[in-house]
Coordinates of C-alpha atoms in Angstrom, one line a residue:
Chain F
M1 CA 0.0 0.0 0.0
A2 CA 2.6 2.5 -1.0
V3 CA 4.8 3.9 -3.7
Y4 CA 8.0 1.9 -3.4
T5 CA 9.7 3.4 -6.5
E6 CA 9.6 7.1 -7.3
V7 CA 9.2 7.9 -11.0
T8 CA 10.5 11.4 -11.9
D9 CA 8.7 13.5 -14.5
A10 CA 11.8 13.2 -16.6
A11 CA 11.8 9.4 -16.5
L12 CA 8.1 9.3 -17.2
T13 CA 8.5 11.6 -20.2
A14 CA 11.3 9.4 -21.6
Y15 CA 9.3 6.2 -21.0
L16 CA 6.2 7.6 -22.8
Q17 CA 8.2 8.5 -25.9
D18 CA 7.8 4.9 -26.8
Y19 CA 4.0 5.1 -26.6
D20 CA 1.3 6.9 -28.7
L21 CA -0.7 8.2 -25.7
G22 CA -0.4 12.0 -26.1
A23 CA 0.7 14.5 -23.5
V24 CA 0.5 13.6 -19.8
T25 CA -2.1 15.5 -17.8
S26 CA -1.8 13.8 -14.5
F27 CA 0.4 11.2 -12.7
K28 CA -0.3 10.2 -9.1
G29 CA 1.0 7.3 -7.0
I30 CA -1.8 5.0 -5.8
A31 CA -1.9 4.0 -2.1
G32 CA -2.8 0.4 -2.8
G33 CA -1.1 -2.8 -3.8
V34 CA 1.2 -4.6 -1.5
E35 CA 3.5 -6.1 -4.0
N36 CA 4.1 -3.4 -6.6
T37 CA 4.2 0.3 -7.2
N38 CA 1.1 1.7 -9.1
Y39 CA 0.6 5.1 -10.6
A40 CA -2.6 6.5 -12.1
L41 CA -1.6 8.1 -15.4
Q42 CA -3.8 10.4 -17.4
T43 CA -3.0 11.6 -20.9
H44 CA -4.9 13.3 -23.7
T45 CA -5.9 9.8 -24.9
G46 CA -7.2 8.3 -21.7
Q47 CA -6.5 6.9 -18.3
Y48 CA -4.0 4.1 -17.5
I49 CA -2.5 2.3 -14.6
L50 CA 1.3 2.1 -14.7
T51 CA 2.8 -0.7 -12.6
L52 CA 6.4 -1.1 -11.6
Y53 CA 7.2 -4.6 -10.5
E54 CA 9.1 -4.7 -7.2
K55 CA 11.3 -7.6 -6.1
R56 CA 8.6 -9.8 -4.6
V57 CA 7.3 -10.4 -8.1
S58 CA 9.6 -12.7 -10.2
Q59 CA 10.5 -11.2 -13.5
A60 CA 10.3 -14.7 -15.1
D61 CA 6.5 -14.6 -14.3
L62 CA 5.7 -11.3 -15.9
P63 CA 5.1 -12.7 -19.4
F64 CA 2.5 -15.0 -17.8
F65 CA 0.7 -12.2 -15.9
I66 CA 0.7 -9.7 -18.8
G67 CA -0.1 -12.4 -21.4
L68 CA -3.0 -13.5 -19.2
M69 CA -4.5 -10.1 -18.9
D70 CA -4.1 -9.6 -22.7
H71 CA -5.8 -13.0 -23.3
L72 CA -8.6 -12.4 -20.9
S73 CA -9.4 -8.9 -22.0
S74 CA -9.4 -10.1 -25.7
A75 CA -11.8 -12.8 -24.7
G76 CA -14.2 -10.1 -23.3
F77 CA -13.4 -10.6 -19.6
P78 CA -13.4 -7.2 -17.7
C79 CA -9.8 -6.9 -16.6
P80 CA -7.0 -4.5 -17.3
K81 CA -5.7 -4.6 -20.9
P82 CA -2.0 -4.2 -21.4
V83 CA -1.0 -1.3 -23.5
R84 CA 1.7 -2.0 -26.1
N85 CA 4.4 0.5 -27.1
R86 CA 5.3 1.3 -30.7
A87 CA 7.6 -1.8 -30.7
G88 CA 4.6 -3.9 -29.8
E89 CA 6.0 -4.6 -26.3
A90 CA 3.7 -4.6 -23.2
L91 CA 6.6 -5.0 -20.8
S92 CA 9.5 -2.6 -20.6
T93 CA 11.7 -0.9 -18.0
L94 CA 11.1 2.3 -16.0
A95 CA 13.1 3.6 -13.0
G96 CA 15.2 0.5 -13.1
R97 CA 12.1 -1.8 -12.7
P98 CA 10.2 -3.9 -15.1
A99 CA 7.1 -1.9 -15.9
A100 CA 3.8 -2.3 -17.7
M101 CA 0.9 -0.1 -18.5
V102 CA -2.7 -1.3 -18.6
S103 CA -6.1 0.3 -19.3
F104 CA -7.9 1.9 -16.4
L105 CA -11.0 0.2 -15.1
E106 CA -14.0 2.1 -13.7
G107 CA -15.6 1.0 -10.5
L108 CA -15.1 0.7 -6.7
D109 CA -14.1 -2.1 -4.6
V110 CA -16.7 -2.9 -1.9
K111 CA -15.3 -3.5 1.6
H112 CA -18.3 -5.6 2.9
P113 CA -20.0 -7.1 0.0
E114 CA -23.6 -8.3 0.5
A115 CA -24.8 -11.6 -0.9
A116 CA -25.9 -10.1 -4.2
L117 CA -22.3 -9.0 -4.9
C118 CA -21.0 -12.3 -3.8
E119 CA -23.1 -13.9 -6.5
E120 CA -21.7 -11.4 -9.1
A121 CA -18.2 -12.3 -7.9
G122 CA -18.9 -16.1 -8.3
K123 CA -20.3 -15.4 -11.9
A124 CA -17.1 -13.5 -12.8
M125 CA -14.9 -16.2 -11.5
A126 CA -16.6 -18.8 -13.7
R127 CA -16.3 -16.4 -16.6
L128 CA -12.6 -15.9 -15.9
H129 CA -12.0 -19.7 -15.8
A130 CA -13.8 -20.0 -19.2
A131 CA -12.1 -17.0 -20.8
A132 CA -8.6 -18.3 -19.8
K133 CA -9.1 -21.4 -21.9
G134 CA -6.5 -21.5 -24.7
F135 CA -4.0 -19.3 -22.8
D136 CA -0.9 -21.4 -23.4
I137 CA 1.7 -20.2 -20.8
H138 CA 1.9 -22.3 -17.7
R139 CA 2.6 -21.1 -14.2
T140 CA 2.8 -23.5 -11.2
N141 CA 1.1 -22.3 -8.1
A142 CA 4.0 -21.5 -5.7
L143 CA 1.5 -21.3 -2.8
A144 CA -0.1 -24.7 -3.4
P145 CA 0.4 -27.6 -0.9
H146 CA 4.0 -28.3 -2.0
G147 CA 4.9 -24.8 -1.0
W148 CA 3.3 -24.9 2.5
P149 CA 5.9 -26.9 4.5
Q150 CA 8.5 -24.3 3.9
L151 CA 6.2 -21.5 5.1
V152 CA 5.3 -23.6 8.2
S153 CA 9.0 -24.1 9.0
A154 CA 9.7 -20.4 8.6
S155 CA 6.9 -19.3 10.9
R156 CA 6.0 -22.1 13.4
A157 CA 8.4 -20.9 16.1
G158 CA 6.7 -17.5 16.3
A159 CA 3.1 -18.8 15.7
D160 CA 2.0 -19.2 19.3
G161 CA 3.1 -15.7 20.1
V162 CA 0.6 -14.5 17.5
E163 CA -2.2 -16.7 18.8
P164 CA -2.0 -19.5 21.4
G165 CA -2.3 -22.9 19.8
L166 CA -1.5 -21.7 16.3
E167 CA 1.6 -23.9 15.9
T168 CA -0.4 -27.0 16.5
L169 CA -3.2 -25.8 14.3
I170 CA -1.0 -25.3 11.3
T171 CA 1.2 -28.3 11.7
A172 CA -1.7 -30.7 12.2
E173 CA -3.6 -29.1 9.3
L174 CA -0.5 -29.4 7.0
E175 CA -0.4 -33.2 7.8
H176 CA -4.2 -33.6 7.3
L177 CA -4.3 -31.7 3.9
A178 CA -1.2 -33.7 2.6
Q179 CA -3.4 -36.8 3.0
E180 CA -6.7 -35.4 1.8
W181 CA -5.7 -33.0 -1.0
P182 CA -7.4 -34.1 -4.3
N183 CA -5.6 -34.8 -7.5
N184 CA -8.3 -35.6 -10.0
I185 CA -10.4 -32.5 -10.4
P186 CA -10.6 -30.0 -13.3
S187 CA -7.8 -27.6 -13.5
G188 CA -6.9 -24.5 -15.5
V189 CA -5.8 -20.9 -15.0
I190 CA -7.1 -19.4 -11.8
H191 CA -6.9 -15.9 -10.2
A192 CA -5.9 -17.3 -6.8
D193 CA -6.4 -14.0 -5.0
M194 CA -9.9 -12.8 -6.0
F195 CA -10.6 -10.9 -2.8
P196 CA -13.1 -8.1 -2.7
D197 CA -10.4 -5.5 -2.9
N198 CA -9.5 -6.9 -6.3
V199 CA -13.0 -6.6 -7.7
F200 CA -14.7 -3.4 -8.9
F201 CA -18.4 -2.7 -8.9
M202 CA -20.5 0.1 -10.4
E203 CA -24.1 0.4 -9.3
G204 CA -24.4 -3.2 -8.2
R205 CA -22.7 -4.7 -11.3
L206 CA -19.3 -6.1 -11.5
S207 CA -17.1 -3.8 -13.6
G208 CA -13.7 -5.3 -13.4
V209 CA -11.3 -7.8 -11.8
I210 CA -7.7 -6.7 -11.1
D211 CA -4.4 -7.9 -9.7
F212 CA -3.5 -11.1 -11.5
Y213 CA -0.1 -11.4 -9.7
F214 CA -1.0 -14.7 -8.0
A215 CA -2.7 -16.2 -11.0
C216 CA -1.4 -19.7 -11.9
N217 CA -2.5 -23.1 -13.1
D218 CA -4.3 -25.1 -10.4
F219 CA -7.7 -26.7 -9.6
L220 CA -10.6 -24.5 -10.7
A221 CA -12.4 -25.4 -7.5
Y222 CA -9.4 -24.2 -5.4
D223 CA -10.1 -20.7 -6.8
I224 CA -13.7 -21.1 -5.6
A225 CA -12.3 -22.1 -2.2
V226 CA -10.2 -18.9 -2.1
G227 CA -13.4 -17.0 -3.1
L228 CA -15.4 -18.5 -0.2
N229 CA -12.6 -17.5 2.2
A230 CA -12.5 -14.1 0.7
W231 CA -16.2 -13.2 0.3
C232 CA -18.2 -15.2 2.8
F233 CA -17.0 -14.1 6.2
D234 CA -18.2 -11.2 8.3
V235 CA -15.9 -8.6 9.9
D236 CA -15.9 -10.7 13.1
F237 CA -14.8 -13.8 11.1
Q238 CA -18.2 -15.5 11.2
F239 CA -19.0 -17.6 8.1
D240 CA -22.2 -16.4 6.3
P241 CA -23.8 -19.3 4.5
A242 CA -26.1 -17.0 2.5
K243 CA -23.1 -15.3 1.0
S244 CA -21.4 -18.7 0.3
A245 CA -24.6 -20.0 -1.3
A246 CA -24.8 -16.8 -3.5
F247 CA -21.2 -17.1 -4.6
L248 CA -21.6 -20.8 -5.5
K249 CA -24.9 -20.1 -7.3
G250 CA -23.2 -17.4 -9.3
Y251 CA -20.3 -19.6 -10.2
Q252 CA -22.5 -22.6 -11.1
E253 CA -24.7 -20.5 -13.4
H254 CA -21.7 -20.6 -15.8
R255 CA -20.1 -23.9 -14.8
P256 CA -21.8 -26.5 -12.6
L257 CA -19.3 -28.3 -10.4
T258 CA -18.6 -32.0 -10.9
E259 CA -19.5 -34.4 -8.1
T260 CA -15.8 -34.8 -7.1
E261 CA -15.3 -31.0 -7.0
R262 CA -18.3 -30.7 -4.7
D263 CA -17.0 -33.5 -2.5
T264 CA -13.5 -32.0 -2.2
L265 CA -14.7 -28.4 -1.7
P266 CA -14.6 -28.4 2.1
I267 CA -10.9 -29.7 2.0
L268 CA -10.0 -27.1 -0.6
C269 CA -11.6 -24.4 1.6
R270 CA -9.3 -25.6 4.5
G271 CA -6.3 -25.4 2.2
A272 CA -7.1 -21.9 1.0
A273 CA -7.6 -20.8 4.6
L274 CA -4.2 -22.3 5.5
R275 CA -2.5 -20.7 2.5
F276 CA -3.5 -17.2 3.5
L277 CA -2.9 -17.9 7.2
L278 CA 0.6 -19.0 6.4
T279 CA 1.6 -16.1 4.2
R280 CA 0.0 -13.6 6.6
L281 CA 1.7 -15.2 9.5
Y282 CA 5.1 -15.1 7.7
D283 CA 4.6 -11.4 6.8
W284 CA 3.4 -10.6 10.4
L285 CA 6.6 -12.2 11.8
N286 CA 8.9 -10.6 9.2
V287 CA 8.0 -7.0 8.8
P288 CA 11.1 -5.4 7.1
P289 CA 12.6 -2.3 8.7
G290 CA 11.1 0.8 7.2
A291 CA 8.1 -1.1 5.8
L292 CA 5.4 1.1 4.4
V293 CA 2.7 -1.6 4.7
V294 CA 0.9 -2.7 7.8
P295 CA 0.7 -6.5 7.6
H296 CA -2.8 -8.2 7.6
D297 CA -3.8 -10.0 10.7
P298 CA -3.2 -13.8 10.4
K299 CA -6.0 -14.4 12.9
A300 CA -8.6 -13.6 10.3
F301 CA -7.5 -16.9 8.6
S302 CA -6.9 -19.1 11.6
A303 CA -10.6 -18.3 12.4
R304 CA -11.6 -19.3 8.8
L305 CA -9.5 -22.5 9.0
R306 CA -11.2 -23.5 12.3
H307 CA -14.6 -22.9 10.7
F308 CA -13.8 -25.0 7.6
Q309 CA -12.5 -27.8 9.9
T310 CA -16.1 -28.2 11.0
V311 CA -17.5 -28.5 7.5
V312 CA -17.9 -32.1 6.3
H313 CA -20.3 -31.8 3.4
A314 CA -20.4 -29.3 0.6
R315 CA -24.0 -28.7 1.4
D316 CA -22.8 -27.0 4.6
L317 CA -21.2 -24.4 2.3
G318 CA -24.7 -23.7 0.9
I319 CA -24.1 -25.4 -2.4
A320 CA -27.4 -25.9 -4.4
Chain O
M1 CA 2.4 9.5 2.0
A2 CA -0.3 7.1 2.8
V3 CA -3.9 6.5 3.4
Y4 CA -4.4 7.0 7.1
T5 CA -8.2 6.6 7.1
E6 CA -10.1 4.0 5.1
V7 CA -13.3 5.2 3.5
T8 CA -15.7 2.3 2.8
D9 CA -17.9 2.4 -0.3
A10 CA -20.9 2.6 2.0
A11 CA -19.5 5.7 3.8
L12 CA -18.6 7.3 0.5
T13 CA -22.1 6.7 -0.9
A14 CA -23.7 8.2 2.2
Y15 CA -21.3 11.2 2.1
L16 CA -22.0 11.9 -1.6
Q17 CA -25.7 12.0 -1.1
D18 CA -25.2 15.5 0.1
Y19 CA -23.6 16.5 -3.3
D20 CA -24.8 16.8 -6.8
L21 CA -21.9 15.0 -8.5
G22 CA -23.6 12.0 -10.1
A23 CA -22.6 8.3 -9.7
V24 CA -19.1 7.4 -8.6
T25 CA -16.9 5.7 -11.3
S26 CA -13.6 5.5 -9.4
F27 CA -12.2 6.1 -6.0
K28 CA -8.6 5.5 -5.2
G29 CA -6.3 6.4 -2.3
I30 CA -3.4 8.7 -3.3
A31 CA 0.1 7.8 -2.1
G32 CA 1.0 11.4 -1.3
G33 CA 0.5 13.9 1.4
V34 CA 2.2 13.6 4.8
E35 CA -0.5 15.3 6.9
N36 CA -3.8 14.1 5.5
T37 CA -5.5 11.3 3.6
N38 CA -6.3 12.0 0.0
Y39 CA -8.5 10.2 -2.4
A40 CA -8.9 10.7 -6.1
L41 CA -12.6 10.6 -6.8
Q42 CA -14.2 10.4 -10.3
T43 CA -17.9 10.7 -10.9
H44 CA -20.1 11.2 -13.9
T45 CA -19.6 15.0 -13.5
G46 CA -15.8 15.1 -13.2
Q47 CA -12.7 14.5 -11.1
Y48 CA -12.2 15.6 -7.5
I49 CA -9.8 15.2 -4.7
L50 CA -11.4 14.2 -1.4
T51 CA -9.3 15.1 1.7
L52 CA -9.8 13.7 5.2
Y53 CA -8.0 15.9 7.8
E54 CA -5.9 13.8 10.2
K55 CA -5.0 14.9 13.7
R56 CA -1.9 17.0 12.7
V57 CA -4.1 19.5 11.1
S58 CA -6.0 21.7 13.6
Q59 CA -9.8 21.7 13.0
A60 CA -9.9 25.3 14.0
D61 CA -7.7 26.1 11.0
L62 CA -9.9 24.4 8.4
P63 CA -12.1 27.4 7.6
F64 CA -8.9 29.4 6.9
F65 CA -7.5 26.8 4.5
I66 CA -10.7 26.1 2.7
G67 CA -11.8 29.7 2.6
L68 CA -8.4 30.6 1.2
M69 CA -8.6 28.1 -1.6
D70 CA -12.1 29.4 -2.4
H71 CA -10.9 33.0 -2.4
L72 CA -7.8 32.3 -4.5
S73 CA -9.6 30.2 -7.1
S74 CA -12.4 32.8 -7.4
A75 CA -9.6 35.4 -8.0
G76 CA -8.4 33.3 -10.9
F77 CA -5.4 31.7 -9.2
P78 CA -4.9 28.1 -10.3
C79 CA -5.5 26.2 -7.1
P80 CA -8.0 23.5 -6.0
K81 CA -11.6 24.9 -5.7
P82 CA -13.6 23.6 -2.8
V83 CA -16.8 21.9 -3.8
R84 CA -19.9 22.8 -1.8
N85 CA -22.6 20.4 -0.9
R86 CA -26.3 21.1 -1.3
A87 CA -26.3 22.9 2.1
G88 CA -23.6 25.2 0.8
E89 CA -21.0 23.7 3.0
A90 CA -17.4 23.0 1.8
L91 CA -16.4 21.3 5.1
S92 CA -18.2 18.3 6.4
T93 CA -17.4 14.9 8.1
L94 CA -16.5 11.5 6.6
A95 CA -15.3 8.4 8.4
G96 CA -15.1 10.4 11.6
R97 CA -12.8 13.0 10.1
P98 CA -13.3 16.5 8.9
A99 CA -13.4 16.2 5.2
A100 CA -13.5 18.5 2.1
M101 CA -13.7 17.9 -1.6
V102 CA -11.9 20.1 -4.1
S103 CA -11.6 20.3 -7.9
F104 CA -9.0 18.1 -9.6
L105 CA -6.0 20.0 -11.1
E106 CA -4.2 18.7 -14.2
G107 CA -0.5 18.7 -14.3
L108 CA 2.6 16.9 -12.9
D109 CA 5.0 18.0 -10.2
V110 CA 8.6 18.2 -11.4
K111 CA 11.2 16.6 -9.2
H112 CA 14.2 18.6 -10.4
P113 CA 12.9 21.9 -11.9
E114 CA 15.1 23.8 -14.2
A115 CA 15.5 27.5 -14.1
A116 CA 12.7 28.2 -16.5
L117 CA 10.2 26.4 -14.1
C118 CA 11.7 28.2 -11.1
E119 CA 10.8 31.5 -12.9
E120 CA 7.2 30.1 -13.4
A121 CA 7.1 29.3 -9.7
G122 CA 8.3 32.8 -8.7
K123 CA 5.6 34.3 -10.9
A124 CA 2.9 32.1 -9.4
M125 CA 4.0 33.0 -5.9
A126 CA 3.6 36.7 -6.6
R127 CA 0.2 36.1 -8.2
L128 CA -0.8 34.1 -5.1
H129 CA 0.2 37.0 -2.9
A130 CA -1.8 39.4 -5.0
A131 CA -4.8 37.1 -5.3
A132 CA -5.0 36.6 -1.5
K133 CA -5.6 40.3 -0.9
G134 CA -9.0 40.8 0.6
F135 CA -9.1 37.4 2.2
D136 CA -10.2 38.3 5.7
I137 CA -9.5 35.3 7.9
H138 CA -6.2 35.5 9.8
R139 CA -3.9 32.6 10.7
T140 CA -0.7 33.2 12.6
N141 CA 2.3 31.3 11.4
A142 CA 2.9 28.6 14.0
L143 CA 6.3 27.9 12.5
A144 CA 7.5 31.5 12.6
P145 CA 10.4 32.5 14.9
H146 CA 8.2 32.5 18.1
G147 CA 7.6 28.8 17.5
W148 CA 11.2 27.7 16.9
P149 CA 12.6 27.7 20.5
Q150 CA 10.1 24.9 21.4
L151 CA 11.2 22.8 18.4
V152 CA 14.8 23.4 19.3
S153 CA 14.2 22.3 22.9
A154 CA 12.4 19.2 21.7
S155 CA 15.2 18.1 19.3
R156 CA 18.5 19.5 20.5
A157 CA 19.5 16.4 22.6
G158 CA 19.3 14.2 19.5
A159 CA 20.7 16.6 17.0
D160 CA 24.3 15.6 17.0
G161 CA 23.3 12.0 16.5
V162 CA 21.8 13.1 13.2
E163 CA 24.8 15.2 12.2
P164 CA 27.8 16.2 14.3
G165 CA 27.7 19.9 15.2
L166 CA 24.0 20.2 14.5
E167 CA 23.0 21.2 18.0
T168 CA 25.4 24.1 18.0
L169 CA 24.3 25.1 14.5
I170 CA 20.6 25.3 15.5
T171 CA 21.1 27.0 18.9
A172 CA 23.5 29.6 17.6
E173 CA 21.2 30.3 14.6
L174 CA 18.2 30.6 16.8
E175 CA 20.0 33.3 18.8
H176 CA 21.2 35.1 15.7
L177 CA 17.8 35.2 14.0
A178 CA 16.1 36.4 17.2
Q179 CA 18.3 39.5 16.9
E180 CA 18.2 40.0 13.1
W181 CA 14.6 39.0 12.2
P182 CA 12.8 42.0 10.5
N183 CA 9.6 43.5 11.6
N184 CA 8.8 46.2 9.1
I185 CA 8.3 44.5 5.7
P186 CA 5.1 43.9 3.8
S187 CA 3.0 41.0 5.0
G188 CA -0.1 39.1 3.8
V189 CA -1.3 35.6 3.2
I190 CA 1.6 33.3 2.2
H191 CA 1.6 29.7 1.1
A192 CA 4.6 28.9 3.3
D193 CA 5.3 25.5 1.8
M194 CA 5.5 26.0 -1.9
F195 CA 7.9 23.2 -2.7
P196 CA 8.1 21.6 -6.2
D197 CA 5.9 18.7 -5.1
N198 CA 3.1 21.2 -4.4
V199 CA 3.3 22.8 -7.9
F200 CA 2.0 21.2 -11.1
F201 CA 3.2 21.9 -14.6
M202 CA 1.9 20.9 -18.0
E203 CA 4.2 21.3 -21.0
G204 CA 6.4 23.8 -19.3
R205 CA 3.6 26.0 -17.9
L206 CA 2.5 26.1 -14.3
S207 CA -1.0 24.5 -14.1
G208 CA -1.7 24.6 -10.4
V209 CA -0.5 25.0 -6.8
I210 CA -1.8 22.7 -4.1
D211 CA -1.5 22.0 -0.4
F212 CA -2.4 25.1 1.4
Y213 CA -2.2 23.5 4.9
F214 CA 0.7 25.6 6.1
A215 CA -0.6 28.9 4.6
C216 CA -0.8 31.7 7.1
N217 CA -0.2 35.5 7.5
D218 CA 3.4 36.4 7.5
F219 CA 6.0 38.5 5.6
L220 CA 5.6 38.0 1.8
A221 CA 9.3 37.9 1.5
Y222 CA 9.5 35.0 3.9
D223 CA 7.4 33.0 1.4
I224 CA 10.1 33.9 -1.2
A225 CA 12.7 32.7 1.2
V226 CA 10.9 29.4 1.5
G227 CA 10.7 29.3 -2.3
L228 CA 14.5 29.8 -2.7
N229 CA 15.1 27.0 -0.2
A230 CA 12.7 24.8 -2.0
W231 CA 13.5 25.4 -5.7
C232 CA 17.1 26.6 -5.9
F233 CA 19.3 23.7 -4.6
D234 CA 20.5 20.7 -6.5
V235 CA 20.2 17.1 -5.3
D236 CA 23.6 17.4 -3.6
F237 CA 22.3 20.4 -1.7
Q238 CA 24.4 22.9 -3.8
F239 CA 22.8 26.3 -4.3
D240 CA 22.1 27.2 -7.9
P241 CA 22.3 31.0 -8.4
A242 CA 20.7 30.7 -11.9
K243 CA 17.6 29.1 -10.4
S244 CA 17.5 31.7 -7.6
A245 CA 17.8 34.5 -10.1
A246 CA 15.1 33.0 -12.2
F247 CA 12.7 32.6 -9.2
L248 CA 13.3 36.2 -8.1
K249 CA 12.9 37.5 -11.7
G250 CA 9.6 35.7 -12.0
Y251 CA 8.4 37.0 -8.7
Q252 CA 9.4 40.6 -9.3
E253 CA 7.7 40.6 -12.7
H254 CA 4.5 40.9 -10.7
R255 CA 5.7 42.6 -7.6
P256 CA 9.2 44.2 -7.3
L257 CA 10.6 43.8 -3.8
T258 CA 11.1 46.9 -1.6
E259 CA 14.6 47.9 -0.5
T260 CA 14.1 46.6 3.0
E261 CA 12.7 43.3 1.6
R262 CA 15.9 42.8 -0.5
D263 CA 18.1 43.7 2.4
T264 CA 16.5 41.2 4.7
L265 CA 16.1 38.4 2.2
P266 CA 19.4 36.6 3.2
I267 CA 18.2 36.5 6.9
L268 CA 14.7 35.3 5.8
C269 CA 16.4 32.5 3.8
R270 CA 18.3 31.5 6.9
G271 CA 15.1 31.5 8.9
A272 CA 13.2 29.4 6.3
A273 CA 16.1 26.9 6.2
L274 CA 16.0 26.7 10.0
R275 CA 12.2 26.2 10.0
F276 CA 12.4 23.2 7.7
L277 CA 15.5 21.9 9.4
L278 CA 13.7 22.0 12.8
T279 CA 10.5 20.3 11.7
R280 CA 12.4 17.6 9.8
L281 CA 14.7 17.0 12.7
Y282 CA 11.8 16.7 15.0
D283 CA 10.0 14.2 12.7
W284 CA 13.3 12.3 12.2
L285 CA 13.8 11.9 15.9
N286 CA 10.1 11.1 16.6
V287 CA 8.9 8.5 14.1
P288 CA 5.7 7.1 15.6
P289 CA 5.4 3.3 15.8
G290 CA 3.7 1.9 12.7
A291 CA 4.4 5.1 10.7
L292 CA 3.5 4.9 7.1
V293 CA 5.8 7.8 6.1
V294 CA 9.6 7.8 5.8
P295 CA 10.7 11.1 7.3
H296 CA 12.6 13.6 5.1
D297 CA 16.3 13.9 5.8
P298 CA 17.1 17.0 8.0
K299 CA 20.6 17.3 6.5
A300 CA 19.1 18.7 3.3
F301 CA 18.3 21.8 5.3
S302 CA 21.3 22.0 7.6
A303 CA 23.2 22.2 4.3
R304 CA 20.9 25.0 3.1
L305 CA 21.3 26.9 6.3
R306 CA 25.1 26.7 6.2
H307 CA 24.9 28.0 2.6
F308 CA 22.7 31.0 3.5
Q309 CA 24.9 31.8 6.5
T310 CA 27.5 32.7 3.9
V311 CA 25.2 35.1 2.0
V312 CA 25.5 38.7 3.1
H313 CA 23.9 40.6 0.2
A314 CA 20.7 39.9 -1.7
R315 CA 22.7 40.2 -4.9
D316 CA 24.4 36.9 -3.9
L317 CA 20.9 35.4 -4.3
G318 CA 20.9 36.5 -7.9
I319 CA 18.4 39.4 -7.4
A320 CA 18.3 41.7 -10.4

C-alpha cells in the first residue's frame, strides 16, 4: 500500500516517448497494492495504470501475468488490458524496474459485499475460468500444498506468540491436507487472489477484476475455495452461509461443479484458509525495517480455518 | 504519503448523497500527502480530490485553509476549488474525520525543476500574494520565529546524533535570527510550503498550486525565502544561483521587492532553512510506531542553512 519506487517526470517523459498516448495531464501514486508500485496516469488519450514490479514479483513470471491479462481482455473478460508500445511490447523498464501499463477500469471495490455482490463475484470467477481457456503459458502455483511446508518451517516458532495454539493448528492441518488433497479434479488458469479489494463494482454490477499477480494453473475449485474464504465471512470472522450460497450459485450458473469437485470443496476451503494464514503469519513475523505496509492480521484466517474444519459436506457451504 | 483513514464504499455513498456529483466511477487512495488522507474521486460529472484531515491539522484552521482556496480560485489563481454540498458547506465529516472535496487540477509535479520552471514558480507566488488580498481570515504562522525555541528544545538532545555539530548550528542560529529578524516589511497571506511537489506543470507551464495547509499570514518575502530554499538547490544540496535569479525574476515581474525586503532576504532565507531543518529534525527523531511515512532527511536543510549563512547581500541570491 505504497509507492516503493519514485518515477520522476523526466523518467516518465522518456518512457512515454515509446508510446502513442499523447501528453500527460496527471500522474499520481496510488496508495494500494502490497507487491508493486502503481501510478494512475492520465494523458490526452485516456486513463491508464502504470505498474512497476518490485522484487517480490519474479521477472520470469511477468510474461504469464501480462499475457494472461491480454488473453482475458481479448476474450471479453473485464480486466486491465496491457497497452503496447510502438515496438509492440507490453513489458519494458522504468526507473530500473520492469514496468507495464494497462487500461484503467472504472468501479469501486466494496469492503463488505452483500450476498448479491458475492453472486456477481462467483459469476465473474466462472467467466474468468472459461475466458482463460486457450492461454498457453503455464505457471505453477508456488503457494499450493507443496509450498506450504517451507512456510510452516519459517513461521512455526513464532506462531503461538501471535495466537495460542496456532503452531499445533498449522502443523496438524498441514499433515491432514497432505493426505486429503485431491488430484483428480478439473484444473486451468485461476486468479488465486480474488478478494473483494481486487474486484470493482458500479451500481451493483461487477465492472472489473484486477491484480493477477498470484494467477497460476491449479484446480478451478481451489479458486472457488479462495473465493469462499474471501467473500463469505463477516468482519468478526463468522461464516455467512447466505453469501457462500450466493457465490456458488453465481459460479455454477456458468459452470456447474462436478461431483468430485463438490465433495472436495470443504478440503479445498481448508487449504485456501491455510495458504492465506501461512503467508499472513510469515509477513506478520517478518516486517522489514522501514516497511510502508501494515501486515494483515493472520487471525482472520486461523478463524476461517477453524470454521472450515467443522465443515464435512459441501451442502454446509450452501451449495445448491 | 499514505492512506491513514479508510473510507468504505458505503461511507462514501452516504457522504456523496449531500452532493450533486452523479454516480461514482472511481475512488482510489493517493500515495501522497504527509499530513492528510487524500482520495482521487471520479464521478459522472468530473474528477475531484477528497481530503480527510488527520490529527496533525487543527480543525480550527480548516475554515482558513478552505476559505483561502475558495478566495484564490475565485480570484483566478490556479488552485483547488472547494466543492460545496447542497447545504452550501465546503467542510463536512466523513469516516469520523473533517473532510473536504476540491476540484482536480491537471499537471505533474517536477522533481528537479530547471531555471525556467523556477521562474514560473516565482511568478505564481507573486500572483498568489496578490490574489490573496481581501481574504479576511487571519492565521498566525505557528512555525515563525516564536515557534522555533520549542522545536529546538524538543530536538537538540538528539541533533548531534543526526549530524555532528547540528546542536550548535541550530542553537546559535536561533539566537542570531532572534536578533536579526525583520519586523517592518510587507506582510499578507503566504503559502509557506510552496515546494516543487506542491506545484503542477503541463508542457512547461504552471498549471496549479496545491497543499495550502501551512498557509498563514506572514511576511511576503518570507514566502520567497521558502521558495528559494525549495526550488534553488541541487540534489547534492548545492545552491544554484541561476535558479534563484530566475525565481526572483519571475516574482518581481508581478511585484518588485522593496529595498528593505531585499536587504532582509538573506536573513529570511536562513530562517526558512532553520524552520524546515527543525521540523524535519523533530520528525526524524520522533517517528511514531507503525508510521507509514519515511521522514525527510534533515541534512538537506542544515546544508541550506550553512549556505545561507555565507550570504550577506541579496545580490548573492541573484536578485536583479
